[in-house]
Short mmCIF file of C-alpha atoms and ligand atoms in Angstrom, two decimals:
data_model
loop_
_atom_site.label_atom_id
_atom_site.label_comp_id
_atom_site.label_asym_id
_atom_site.label_seq_id
_atom_site.Cartn_x
_atom_site.Cartn_y
_atom_site.Cartn_z
CA MET A 1 256.93 187.34 354.41
CA ASN A 2 254.66 189.05 351.55
CA GLY A 3 252.73 191.97 352.61
CA ALA A 4 255.32 192.64 355.56
CA ARG A 5 254.41 195.70 357.29
CA HIS A 6 256.48 196.20 360.46
CA ALA A 7 260.07 195.91 361.63
CA VAL A 8 261.61 196.09 364.45
CA VAL A 9 265.03 197.56 364.79
CA LEU A 10 266.99 196.45 368.24
CA GLY A 11 269.86 199.22 369.63
CA ALA A 12 270.31 202.84 367.69
CA GLY A 13 273.83 202.82 368.28
CA VAL A 14 275.75 203.76 363.73
CA ALA A 15 274.52 199.52 362.92
CA GLY A 16 271.14 200.45 364.48
CA LEU A 17 270.58 203.38 362.55
CA LEU A 18 271.13 203.12 359.28
CA ALA A 19 269.41 199.44 359.60
CA ALA A 20 266.59 201.84 360.18
CA LEU A 21 266.84 204.75 357.44
CA VAL A 22 267.71 201.36 355.14
CA LEU A 23 264.46 199.68 356.45
CA ALA A 24 261.85 202.08 355.66
CA ASP A 25 262.21 201.91 352.33
CA HIS A 26 261.04 198.03 352.12
CA PHE A 27 258.61 198.80 355.51
CA ALA A 28 255.21 200.58 356.28
CA ARG A 29 256.60 200.95 359.82
CA VAL A 30 259.91 200.23 361.85
CA THR A 31 259.80 200.76 365.37
CA VAL A 32 263.61 201.29 367.14
CA PHE A 33 263.60 200.45 370.76
CA GLU A 34 267.18 201.75 372.48
CA ARG A 35 267.73 201.09 376.34
CA ASP A 36 269.72 204.81 376.92
CA GLY A 37 266.38 205.99 375.11
CA PHE A 38 266.89 209.42 372.50
CA ASP A 39 266.86 212.23 374.64
CA VAL A 40 270.47 211.87 375.64
CA GLU A 41 272.94 213.53 374.10
CA GLY A 42 276.85 213.21 373.59
CA MET A 43 278.87 210.18 375.55
CA ARG A 44 275.87 207.92 376.79
CA LYS A 45 275.94 204.63 378.96
CA GLY A 46 275.40 202.49 376.21
CA VAL A 47 278.46 203.17 374.36
CA PRO A 48 280.92 203.16 376.45
CA GLN A 49 283.52 203.02 373.60
CA ALA A 50 282.61 206.83 372.90
CA ARG A 51 284.50 208.05 375.87
CA HIS A 52 287.80 206.98 372.70
CA LEU A 53 289.09 207.65 369.04
CA HIS A 54 286.35 206.59 366.20
CA GLY A 55 288.14 207.06 363.44
CA LEU A 56 285.59 207.21 360.46
CA LEU A 57 286.55 205.26 357.42
CA ASP A 58 286.54 206.19 353.98
CA GLY A 59 285.13 202.94 352.57
CA GLY A 60 282.63 203.48 355.27
CA ARG A 61 281.84 206.94 354.80
CA THR A 62 280.93 206.69 351.52
CA VAL A 63 278.43 204.32 351.60
CA ILE A 64 276.16 207.41 354.36
CA GLU A 65 277.33 209.70 352.32
CA GLU A 66 274.85 207.78 349.34
CA LEU A 67 272.05 206.60 352.40
CA LEU A 68 272.06 210.27 353.26
CA PRO A 69 273.26 212.40 351.11
CA GLY A 70 274.94 215.49 352.50
CA PHE A 71 276.03 213.61 355.47
CA THR A 72 279.86 214.58 354.59
CA ASP A 73 278.85 217.92 354.39
CA GLU A 74 276.62 218.61 357.57
CA MET A 75 279.21 216.66 359.72
CA THR A 76 281.65 219.81 358.16
CA ALA A 77 279.28 222.32 359.66
CA ARG A 78 278.87 220.65 362.48
CA GLY A 79 282.27 221.20 363.47
CA ALA A 80 284.03 217.72 362.09
CA THR A 81 287.00 218.28 360.89
CA ARG A 82 287.58 217.08 356.84
CA ALA A 83 291.08 216.09 355.67
CA GLU A 84 292.90 214.42 352.76
CA ALA A 85 293.75 210.85 354.83
CA LEU A 86 297.52 210.52 354.13
CA VAL A 87 298.28 214.37 353.48
CA ALA A 88 296.92 216.16 356.32
CA THR A 89 297.26 213.39 359.17
CA ARG A 90 300.53 212.14 360.66
CA TRP A 91 300.05 208.57 360.37
CA TYR A 92 303.23 205.69 361.79
CA VAL A 93 303.99 201.99 360.34
CA GLY A 94 306.18 200.24 361.86
CA GLY A 95 308.15 203.21 363.50
CA LEU A 96 308.04 205.34 360.37
CA ARG A 97 305.81 207.26 359.62
CA ALA A 98 303.87 206.89 356.16
CA ALA A 99 304.98 208.65 353.00
CA PRO A 100 303.00 211.70 352.91
CA ALA A 101 300.50 210.97 349.20
CA ALA A 102 297.71 212.05 347.73
CA THR A 103 294.54 209.05 348.08
CA GLY A 104 292.09 210.99 347.32
CA LEU A 105 290.67 210.26 350.55
CA THR A 106 288.54 211.55 352.82
CA SER A 107 289.25 211.74 356.61
CA LEU A 108 285.76 212.87 358.37
CA ILE A 109 287.16 214.02 361.89
CA ALA A 110 284.94 213.74 364.47
CA THR A 111 284.13 212.39 367.73
CA ARG A 112 280.84 209.54 368.37
CA PRO A 113 278.62 210.94 369.45
CA LEU A 114 278.50 213.44 366.16
CA LEU A 115 278.18 211.25 364.38
CA GLU A 116 275.69 209.19 365.84
CA SER A 117 273.38 213.07 366.51
CA LEU A 118 273.33 214.54 363.79
CA LEU A 119 272.67 209.75 362.00
CA ARG A 120 269.28 210.05 364.67
CA GLU A 121 267.85 213.85 363.67
CA ARG A 122 268.30 212.48 359.84
CA ILE A 123 266.98 209.19 360.52
CA SER A 124 264.32 211.03 363.39
CA ARG A 125 262.10 212.88 360.66
CA LEU A 126 262.05 209.84 358.35
CA SER A 127 257.84 209.66 358.66
CA GLN A 128 258.03 205.33 358.72
CA VAL A 129 260.55 204.96 361.55
CA ARG A 130 259.32 205.34 365.10
CA LEU A 131 261.92 206.16 367.67
CA VAL A 132 261.54 204.37 370.97
CA ALA A 133 262.94 204.06 374.41
CA GLY A 134 263.51 200.20 375.91
CA THR A 135 264.97 197.20 375.73
CA ALA A 136 265.25 194.12 374.30
CA ARG A 137 264.29 191.12 376.84
CA GLY A 138 264.16 188.31 374.07
CA LEU A 139 262.79 187.11 371.16
CA ILE A 140 257.94 185.18 370.58
CA GLY A 141 258.22 182.89 367.88
CA ASP A 142 259.94 178.92 367.07
CA ARG A 143 263.16 177.51 365.31
CA HIS A 144 261.60 178.06 362.73
CA GLY A 145 262.01 182.32 363.37
CA VAL A 146 261.16 185.12 364.71
CA ARG A 147 257.15 186.74 365.25
CA ALA A 148 257.37 188.92 368.19
CA VAL A 149 259.70 190.70 369.98
CA SER A 150 259.31 191.34 373.62
CA VAL A 151 260.65 195.23 375.32
CA SER A 152 260.30 196.71 379.00
CA GLY A 153 260.26 200.30 378.94
CA ASP A 154 257.69 202.48 381.00
CA SER A 155 254.87 200.99 380.55
CA GLY A 156 256.87 197.43 382.28
CA VAL A 157 257.41 194.56 379.70
CA GLU A 158 254.98 194.39 376.32
CA THR A 159 255.46 191.98 373.49
CA HIS A 160 255.42 193.91 369.42
CA ALA A 161 254.35 191.63 366.78
CA THR A 162 256.68 191.72 363.98
CA ASP A 163 257.52 190.44 360.63
CA LEU A 164 261.23 191.07 360.77
CA VAL A 165 264.08 191.70 363.75
CA VAL A 166 266.88 193.45 363.29
CA ASP A 167 269.18 192.60 366.42
CA ALA A 168 272.18 195.79 366.01
CA THR A 169 272.42 195.46 370.12
CA GLY A 170 276.68 196.15 369.62
CA ARG A 171 278.85 193.23 370.86
CA GLY A 172 277.21 191.90 374.16
CA THR A 173 274.30 190.77 372.13
CA ARG A 174 271.87 188.20 373.78
CA ALA A 175 270.80 187.20 370.24
CA PRO A 176 273.14 183.72 371.26
CA VAL A 177 270.50 182.81 374.37
CA TRP A 178 267.16 184.52 373.58
CA LEU A 179 267.54 181.69 370.10
CA THR A 180 269.05 178.73 372.39
CA ALA A 181 265.94 179.30 374.29
CA LEU A 182 263.47 179.78 371.23
CA GLY A 183 265.55 175.68 369.58
CA ALA A 184 266.60 177.79 367.13
CA GLU A 185 270.24 177.82 366.54
CA PRO A 186 272.03 180.32 367.91
CA PRO A 187 275.45 181.22 364.78
CA ALA A 188 278.88 179.89 365.40
CA GLU A 189 281.55 181.80 366.80
CA GLN A 190 284.89 182.97 366.08
CA ARG A 191 287.20 184.55 368.99
CA LEU A 192 291.05 186.75 368.62
CA GLU A 193 291.96 186.91 372.33
CA VAL A 194 293.74 190.11 371.79
CA ASP A 195 293.21 192.07 374.96
CA LEU A 196 293.56 194.86 374.30
CA GLY A 197 293.11 197.86 376.34
CA TYR A 198 292.60 201.82 375.93
CA SER A 199 293.11 204.95 377.84
CA SER A 200 291.38 208.03 375.98
CA ARG A 201 291.94 212.09 377.32
CA PHE A 202 289.90 215.70 375.55
CA TYR A 203 292.71 218.24 375.41
CA ARG A 204 292.32 222.15 374.26
CA ARG A 205 293.86 222.61 371.14
CA LEU A 206 296.28 225.12 370.29
CA GLU A 207 296.89 226.86 366.96
CA GLY A 208 300.14 225.08 364.86
CA GLN A 209 300.17 222.01 366.67
CA LEU A 210 301.34 219.31 365.37
CA ASP A 211 301.91 221.39 362.29
CA GLY A 212 298.64 222.12 361.04
CA HIS A 213 298.36 217.84 360.65
CA ALA A 214 294.58 217.19 361.80
CA SER A 215 295.33 213.84 363.25
CA VAL A 216 298.82 211.82 363.83
CA ILE A 217 297.95 207.30 364.05
CA ILE A 218 300.98 205.36 365.60
CA SER A 219 299.85 202.05 364.68
CA THR A 220 301.08 199.19 367.42
CA GLY A 221 303.59 198.03 365.98
CA ALA A 222 306.20 194.92 367.60
CA SER A 223 306.35 196.76 371.24
CA GLY A 224 302.03 196.29 370.62
CA ARG A 225 301.82 199.82 371.61
CA GLY A 226 299.82 202.47 369.66
CA GLY A 227 297.53 205.72 370.47
CA GLY A 228 296.50 208.13 367.86
CA ALA A 229 295.35 212.47 368.16
CA VAL A 230 292.66 213.88 366.21
CA ARG A 231 291.17 217.18 365.73
CA VAL A 232 287.64 216.85 366.95
CA GLU A 233 285.08 219.31 366.69
CA ASP A 234 284.83 222.49 369.83
CA ASP A 235 288.74 222.73 369.21
CA ARG A 236 289.99 219.62 370.64
CA TRP A 237 292.65 216.72 370.14
CA HIS A 238 290.55 213.08 371.20
CA VAL A 239 293.81 211.37 372.64
CA THR A 240 293.51 207.07 372.84
CA LEU A 241 296.41 205.56 374.14
CA ALA A 242 296.16 201.75 373.40
CA GLY A 243 297.71 198.28 374.41
CA ILE A 244 297.79 195.05 373.74
CA LEU A 245 297.69 191.67 375.35
CA GLY A 246 297.38 193.35 378.97
CA ASP A 247 299.69 195.98 378.68
CA HIS A 248 297.31 198.42 378.75
CA PRO A 249 297.97 202.56 379.13
CA PRO A 250 297.04 204.01 382.53
CA THR A 251 294.96 206.66 384.01
CA ASP A 252 296.92 208.29 385.84
CA PRO A 253 298.06 211.35 384.76
CA ASP A 254 301.83 210.24 384.94
CA GLY A 255 300.89 206.65 384.40
CA PHE A 256 299.41 208.49 380.44
CA THR A 257 302.30 210.21 379.65
CA ARG A 258 304.90 207.87 380.16
CA PHE A 259 302.45 205.37 378.25
CA ALA A 260 302.53 208.57 375.15
CA ALA A 261 305.89 208.61 375.22
CA SER A 262 306.86 205.13 374.28
CA LEU A 263 305.47 205.02 371.98
CA ALA A 264 307.38 204.39 368.01
CA ALA A 265 306.50 208.40 367.16
CA PRO A 266 307.16 211.56 369.71
CA ASP A 267 304.32 213.05 368.35
CA ILE A 268 300.81 212.58 370.93
CA LEU A 269 304.05 213.08 374.53
CA ASP A 270 304.33 216.93 372.85
CA LEU A 271 301.30 216.98 371.95
CA ILE A 272 299.89 215.87 375.35
CA THR A 273 302.78 217.54 377.89
CA ARG A 274 302.12 221.16 376.04
CA SER A 275 297.99 221.31 375.66
CA GLU A 276 296.00 221.54 378.21
CA PRO A 277 293.49 218.97 379.10
CA VAL A 278 290.25 218.73 379.61
CA GLY A 279 288.54 216.01 382.29
CA ASP A 280 289.76 213.06 383.07
CA ALA A 281 291.38 210.13 380.84
CA VAL A 282 289.04 206.82 380.56
CA PRO A 283 289.62 203.71 379.89
CA HIS A 284 288.25 200.69 377.94
CA ARG A 285 289.41 197.10 377.70
CA PHE A 286 288.38 194.94 374.96
CA ARG A 287 288.98 191.41 374.56
CA ALA A 288 287.96 189.58 371.82
CA PRO A 289 286.99 190.49 368.71
CA VAL A 290 283.87 188.26 367.69
CA ARG A 291 282.14 187.31 364.38
CA ARG A 292 279.51 185.33 364.40
CA ALA A 293 278.33 183.32 361.36
CA TYR A 294 275.87 180.15 360.73
CA ARG A 295 277.16 177.03 358.88
CA ARG A 296 274.40 175.73 356.92
CA ARG A 297 271.75 178.62 355.00
CA ALA A 298 268.86 176.32 356.11
CA ALA A 299 269.88 177.67 360.05
CA VAL A 300 269.71 180.59 359.80
CA PRO A 301 265.72 181.41 361.13
CA HIS A 302 263.34 183.28 359.64
CA GLY A 303 262.53 186.83 360.94
CA PHE A 304 265.96 187.42 362.66
CA LEU A 305 268.67 189.30 361.50
CA LEU A 306 271.95 189.69 363.96
CA LEU A 307 273.89 192.87 362.42
CA GLY A 308 276.97 196.02 363.38
CA ASP A 309 278.44 194.34 366.17
CA ALA A 310 275.68 192.23 366.82
CA LEU A 311 277.16 189.79 364.11
CA CYS A 312 280.72 191.37 364.02
CA SER A 313 283.11 193.10 366.08
CA PHE A 314 285.77 193.96 365.01
CA ASN A 315 289.32 194.69 367.13
CA PRO A 316 289.33 198.72 367.54
CA LEU A 317 293.16 199.16 366.44
CA TYR A 318 291.53 198.99 362.95
CA ALA A 319 288.75 201.90 363.76
CA GLN A 320 286.49 199.59 361.36
CA GLY A 321 283.79 198.77 362.65
CA MET A 322 281.50 202.63 361.48
CA ALA A 323 282.51 201.87 357.86
CA VAL A 324 281.25 197.99 357.99
CA ALA A 325 278.29 198.03 360.06
CA ALA A 326 277.62 201.00 357.31
CA GLN A 327 278.91 198.74 354.05
CA GLN A 328 276.13 195.25 356.19
CA ALA A 329 273.81 198.27 356.21
CA ALA A 330 274.17 199.20 352.65
CA ALA A 331 273.54 195.05 351.82
CA LEU A 332 270.86 195.25 353.39
CA ARG A 333 269.05 197.21 351.25
CA ALA A 334 270.59 195.71 347.87
CA CYS A 335 268.46 192.57 349.22
CA LEU A 336 265.36 194.29 350.05
CA ARG A 337 265.53 196.10 346.55
CA SER A 338 266.69 192.82 345.14
CA GLY A 339 264.06 190.07 346.38
CA GLY A 340 261.73 192.19 348.24
CA PRO A 341 261.08 191.46 352.35
CA THR A 342 261.27 187.52 352.24
CA PRO A 343 261.44 184.46 354.24
CA ASP A 344 265.11 184.01 353.37
CA LEU A 345 265.84 188.10 353.64
CA PRO A 346 267.84 186.92 356.80
CA ALA A 347 270.10 184.38 354.83
CA ARG A 348 270.82 185.83 351.67
CA PHE A 349 271.29 188.99 354.05
CA TYR A 350 274.59 187.12 355.76
CA ALA A 351 275.64 185.51 352.44
CA ALA A 352 275.99 189.39 351.04
CA ALA A 353 277.28 190.88 354.36
CA ASP A 354 279.92 187.82 353.99
CA LYS A 355 281.59 189.69 351.65
CA ALA A 356 282.22 192.83 352.97
CA LEU A 357 282.91 190.87 356.20
CA ASP A 358 285.30 189.11 355.37
CA VAL A 359 287.76 191.43 353.59
CA ALA A 360 288.11 193.33 356.79
CA TRP A 361 287.95 190.57 359.28
CA GLN A 362 290.94 189.30 356.87
CA LEU A 363 292.59 192.06 357.08
CA SER A 364 292.05 192.35 361.20
CA ALA A 365 292.83 189.60 361.97
CA GLY A 366 295.65 188.57 359.80
CA ALA A 367 297.45 191.94 361.47
CA ASP A 368 296.35 190.56 365.03
CA LEU A 369 298.13 187.70 364.04
CA ALA A 370 301.25 189.54 363.21
CA HIS A 371 301.78 189.91 367.62
CA PRO A 372 303.38 186.63 368.08
CA GLY A 373 301.94 187.07 371.29
CA VAL A 374 298.46 186.36 370.23
CA VAL A 375 296.60 182.95 370.12
CA GLY A 376 294.94 182.29 366.60
CA PRO A 377 295.37 179.57 363.90
CA ARG A 378 299.02 181.14 361.51
CA THR A 379 297.89 179.25 358.39
CA VAL A 380 301.51 178.79 355.58
CA ARG A 381 298.88 181.73 354.49
CA THR A 382 298.32 183.65 357.15
CA ARG A 383 302.63 183.60 357.41
CA LEU A 384 303.07 184.70 353.65
CA THR A 385 300.57 187.55 354.63
CA ASN A 386 302.01 189.05 356.78
CA ALA A 387 306.13 188.79 355.80
CA TYR A 388 304.80 190.68 352.81
CA VAL A 389 302.82 193.20 354.72
CA ALA A 390 306.23 193.93 356.27
CA ARG A 391 307.59 194.35 353.47
CA VAL A 392 304.80 197.15 352.52
CA HIS A 393 304.95 198.97 355.69
CA ARG A 394 308.56 199.69 355.06
CA ALA A 395 308.06 200.45 350.99
CA ALA A 396 305.86 202.58 352.64
CA HIS A 397 307.80 204.98 354.23
CA VAL A 398 310.14 206.24 351.22
CA ASP A 399 306.92 205.58 348.14
CA PRO A 400 304.08 207.28 348.34
CA HIS A 401 301.84 205.10 345.59
CA VAL A 402 302.64 201.26 348.13
CA SER A 403 301.88 205.11 350.89
CA ARG A 404 299.07 205.80 349.22
CA THR A 405 297.80 202.26 348.10
CA PHE A 406 297.94 200.75 351.67
CA LEU A 407 295.77 203.54 353.36
CA ARG A 408 293.77 202.59 350.55
CA VAL A 409 293.17 199.55 351.44
CA ALA A 410 292.73 199.66 354.46
CA ASN A 411 290.01 202.52 353.91
CA LEU A 412 288.82 199.35 352.32
CA VAL A 413 288.02 201.16 349.33
CA GLU A 414 290.47 198.60 347.60
CA PRO A 415 290.49 194.88 348.31
CA PRO A 416 293.96 193.56 349.11
CA THR A 417 294.60 191.92 346.65
CA ALA A 418 295.28 196.17 345.35
CA LEU A 419 298.96 195.54 347.03
CA LEU A 420 299.43 192.27 344.74
CA HIS A 421 299.08 194.34 341.57
CA PRO A 422 302.74 193.45 339.68
CA ALA A 423 303.38 197.45 339.47
CA MET A 424 302.64 197.31 343.11
CA ALA A 425 304.12 194.45 344.47
CA GLY A 426 307.54 195.73 341.85
CA ARG A 427 307.80 198.13 344.13
CA VAL A 428 307.21 196.36 346.93
CA LEU A 429 309.38 194.09 346.24
CA LEU A 430 312.55 196.39 345.57
CA ARG A 431 311.94 198.74 348.65
CA GLY A 432 310.53 197.51 351.76
CA GLY A 433 313.60 194.66 351.67
CA THR A 434 315.29 196.74 354.37
CA ARG A 435 314.53 199.72 357.14
CA ALA A 436 315.07 202.42 355.05
CA ALA A 437 316.50 205.19 357.56
CA ALA A 438 316.68 205.40 360.90
CA PRO A 439 313.46 204.72 363.39
CA ASN A 440 312.42 208.10 364.58
CA ILE A 441 311.94 206.68 368.20
CA ARG A 442 312.23 209.13 371.38
CA PRO A 443 314.87 208.03 373.50
CA THR A 444 313.02 205.72 376.06
CA GLY A 445 315.03 206.25 379.15
CA PRO A 446 314.75 209.78 381.11
CA GLY A 447 313.61 212.56 380.14
CA PRO A 448 312.53 216.21 380.41
CA LEU A 449 309.28 214.09 379.02
CA ARG A 450 308.64 211.21 381.16
CA ALA A 451 307.25 211.28 384.13
CA SER A 452 309.56 209.11 386.86
CA GLY A 453 308.69 206.42 389.57
CA PRO A 454 305.79 203.23 388.54
CA SER A 455 302.51 205.25 388.94
CA PRO A 456 300.36 202.81 389.85
CA ASP A 457 297.01 201.56 388.18
CA PRO A 458 293.65 202.95 388.62
CA ARG A 459 291.36 200.28 386.63
CA PRO A 460 288.80 199.52 389.69
CA SER A 461 286.15 199.50 387.22
CA ILE A 462 286.66 199.72 383.81
CA PRO A 463 284.33 200.28 381.07
CA SER A 464 284.34 196.49 379.49
CA ASP A 465 282.92 194.48 376.70
CA ARG A 466 282.07 191.22 377.48
C1 LIG B 1 287.00 201.06 372.41
C2 LIG B 1 286.22 200.96 371.25
C3 LIG B 1 286.61 202.33 369.95
C4 LIG B 1 286.31 201.94 368.00
N1 LIG B 1 286.72 202.98 368.05
C5 LIG B 1 285.69 202.62 366.77
C6 LIG B 1 287.41 203.85 365.20
O1 LIG B 1 288.15 203.89 366.35
N2 LIG B 1 285.50 203.40 364.41
C7 LIG B 1 285.07 202.66 364.63
O2 LIG B 1 284.76 202.86 362.95
N3 LIG B 1 284.72 201.57 365.42
C8 LIG B 1 284.85 201.46 366.33
N4 LIG B 1 285.01 201.07 367.22
C9 LIG B 1 283.75 200.03 366.55
C10 LIG B 1 282.36 200.83 367.24
O3 LIG B 1 282.22 201.41 367.93
C11 LIG B 1 281.48 199.61 366.28
O4 LIG B 1 282.03 198.47 365.09
C12 LIG B 1 279.83 200.60 365.95
O5 LIG B 1 279.37 201.83 367.02
C13 LIG B 1 278.94 200.19 365.93
O6 LIG B 1 278.59 199.59 366.65
P1 LIG B 1 277.34 198.81 367.06
O7 LIG B 1 275.86 200.13 366.68
O8 LIG B 1 276.45 197.34 366.39
O9 LIG B 1 276.17 198.28 368.39
P2 LIG B 1 276.87 199.93 369.32
O10 LIG B 1 277.96 200.86 368.68
O11 LIG B 1 277.48 198.67 370.75
O12 LIG B 1 275.45 200.05 369.17
C14 LIG B 1 274.42 199.23 370.07
C15 LIG B 1 273.70 200.32 371.45
O13 LIG B 1 272.53 199.14 371.06
C16 LIG B 1 271.82 199.72 372.02
N5 LIG B 1 271.63 198.14 373.55
C17 LIG B 1 271.92 196.68 372.97
N6 LIG B 1 271.53 196.16 374.30
C18 LIG B 1 269.85 196.56 373.57
C19 LIG B 1 268.71 195.96 374.71
N7 LIG B 1 268.73 194.66 375.21
N8 LIG B 1 267.91 196.65 373.77
C20 LIG B 1 268.01 197.73 373.52
N9 LIG B 1 269.28 198.26 373.25
C21 LIG B 1 270.46 197.50 373.56
C22 LIG B 1 273.02 200.40 372.95
O14 LIG B 1 273.01 200.74 374.30
C23 LIG B 1 273.59 200.78 371.99
O15 LIG B 1 272.66 202.28 371.86
C24 LIG B 1 285.34 200.76 368.73
C25 LIG B 1 285.18 200.97 369.38
C26 LIG B 1 285.78 200.15 371.31
C27 LIG B 1 285.23 199.25 371.65
#
C-alpha cells in the first residue's frame, strides 16, 4: 500500500472517530461515512445504546487523553463529573460495598452523546478528515483485498476508491456478508449468549444525594440483577437497571421501582424514589457478546479491517467497549508508525489489537461464565479463576488494597496477574475466605418503597442488537 492516499472509515461512533484521528497522520485524505449524518446532536438512531449508562474505564480515558490532549479537561468543562473512582463512587460487588480506597483512577462521568460530540468536534478540525453523511452498502474488490466501497447518500449510490477501509459500523456490521460476496474469508465468530436487558431513566439530581458521591454501581451478583446511577451533565442522574438471562428490568414506573428494590443494595432505590424523573425509562436488549477473529493471518484481506464493536462487542455490564475501542485505535497508530500503511497492515493490526482484546474478553467472559445459567465452555482454569475472583470480591469488602487492585484491573489499567502477585494473593486468601459482614440487602418483602402487584412488561419495540 505504498503511496497510500485515501482511507475510508465507516461509522462515526467512538471507534470510527478515534480511528479517523489516527489515520489522519498517515493518509492524505480520510473520509468518514456515517449513516446518521453529522447534523444530529444528542441521542441518535444509529447508537440506541447511548440512551443507557456509558461508563468510560480509566484504561480508555488515558488512551483518549494521549490521542487527544486536553480531552479530560474539555469534558469536565462541558459538564462531565470528574472523580476519584473508588472514593467518589459507591461500588457494590458480591452484595456488599467494596472498601473505599484511593485508586489513582479518574472516573470521567458523562452521557455518551457528550463524549461523542467532543470527539466529533475535535476530529472535524483536522484538515485531512472529511465527515460525510452516507450509508455503506458493500465492498468492491476480490478475495485478496478491498479497493473501493459503495456508499449511498444524498446523491444516490457512489463508489469511493480507497487504499484502506476501516469498518467501525458497530456490532451490527455487515462485513461478514460483504466479504463473503467478494469471495474473501470472513473472520470466525465467538458468541456467549447472556440475554441482557437494560432499562434506563434520567432523574433530576438534588443537592446532597448519595452523600455527595458521584455514582453508585451495584454489580450483577448471583441474582443476575444489577444497576448503576451516575451523575451526568445538567444536574441529572442517569440510572440504568440490568438483568441477565431474560430477567429484564421493566420500563413502566412501578416495575422499574420494583426491580430497583430487588437489587443487593438500597442506594439506587432510595435515589429514584426521592428524585423527579426526566422523561420515561427506555429499554435495550443485548443478546450476546461477539468476538471476531481470523485464525489464519494469510486469510486476512488487504485494505480492510474491522475495529471497535464490529471486531469485538463486549457485555456492556463491564463498561469495556469504549475503552477497548480506544486501545484498538492506539494499536492501529502503533502499527502505522512502525510499519506504515502496508498491505499487511490489517493482519498486523489484528495481532496488536488482540493483546487488548484478550485481556478484556478474559475478564468479561470469565465474569459471564460465573453465572451458572450462561452456556459456554468452562475449563478447569475458568472454574479456578472464578473461585479465586469470588474470594477477591469478599476480600475487597474489607481490604482497601484488594479493592484498589481489583478496580484497577477492571479498569484495564493493570493486568489481571496483578491480583495474583504474592502479596495480593496472601490478602485474598486471608480475607476472602468467609463473608466479612452481613450482606447489605434491603428486605425483599412489601414495604413503603416497593411497588405492589404485578405490572405489565411493556417492551413492544425494544432497541436490540443483532
Ligand atoms: C446497552 C449498552 C450499554 C453500553 N454501555 C457501555 C459502557 O458503559 N461503557 C462502554 O465503554 N461501552 C458501553 N457499551 C459499548 C459501547 O457503546 C461501544 O463499545 C462503543 O460505542 C464503541 O462502539 P463502536 O464505535 O464500534 O460502534 P457504535 O457506537 O455502535 O457506532 C457505530 C456507528 O456506525 C454507524 N453505522 C452503522 N452502520 C453503518 C453503515 N452501513 N454506514 C455508515 N455508518 C453506519 C452507526 O450509525 C454508528 O454511528 C454499551 C453498549 C450497549 C449496547
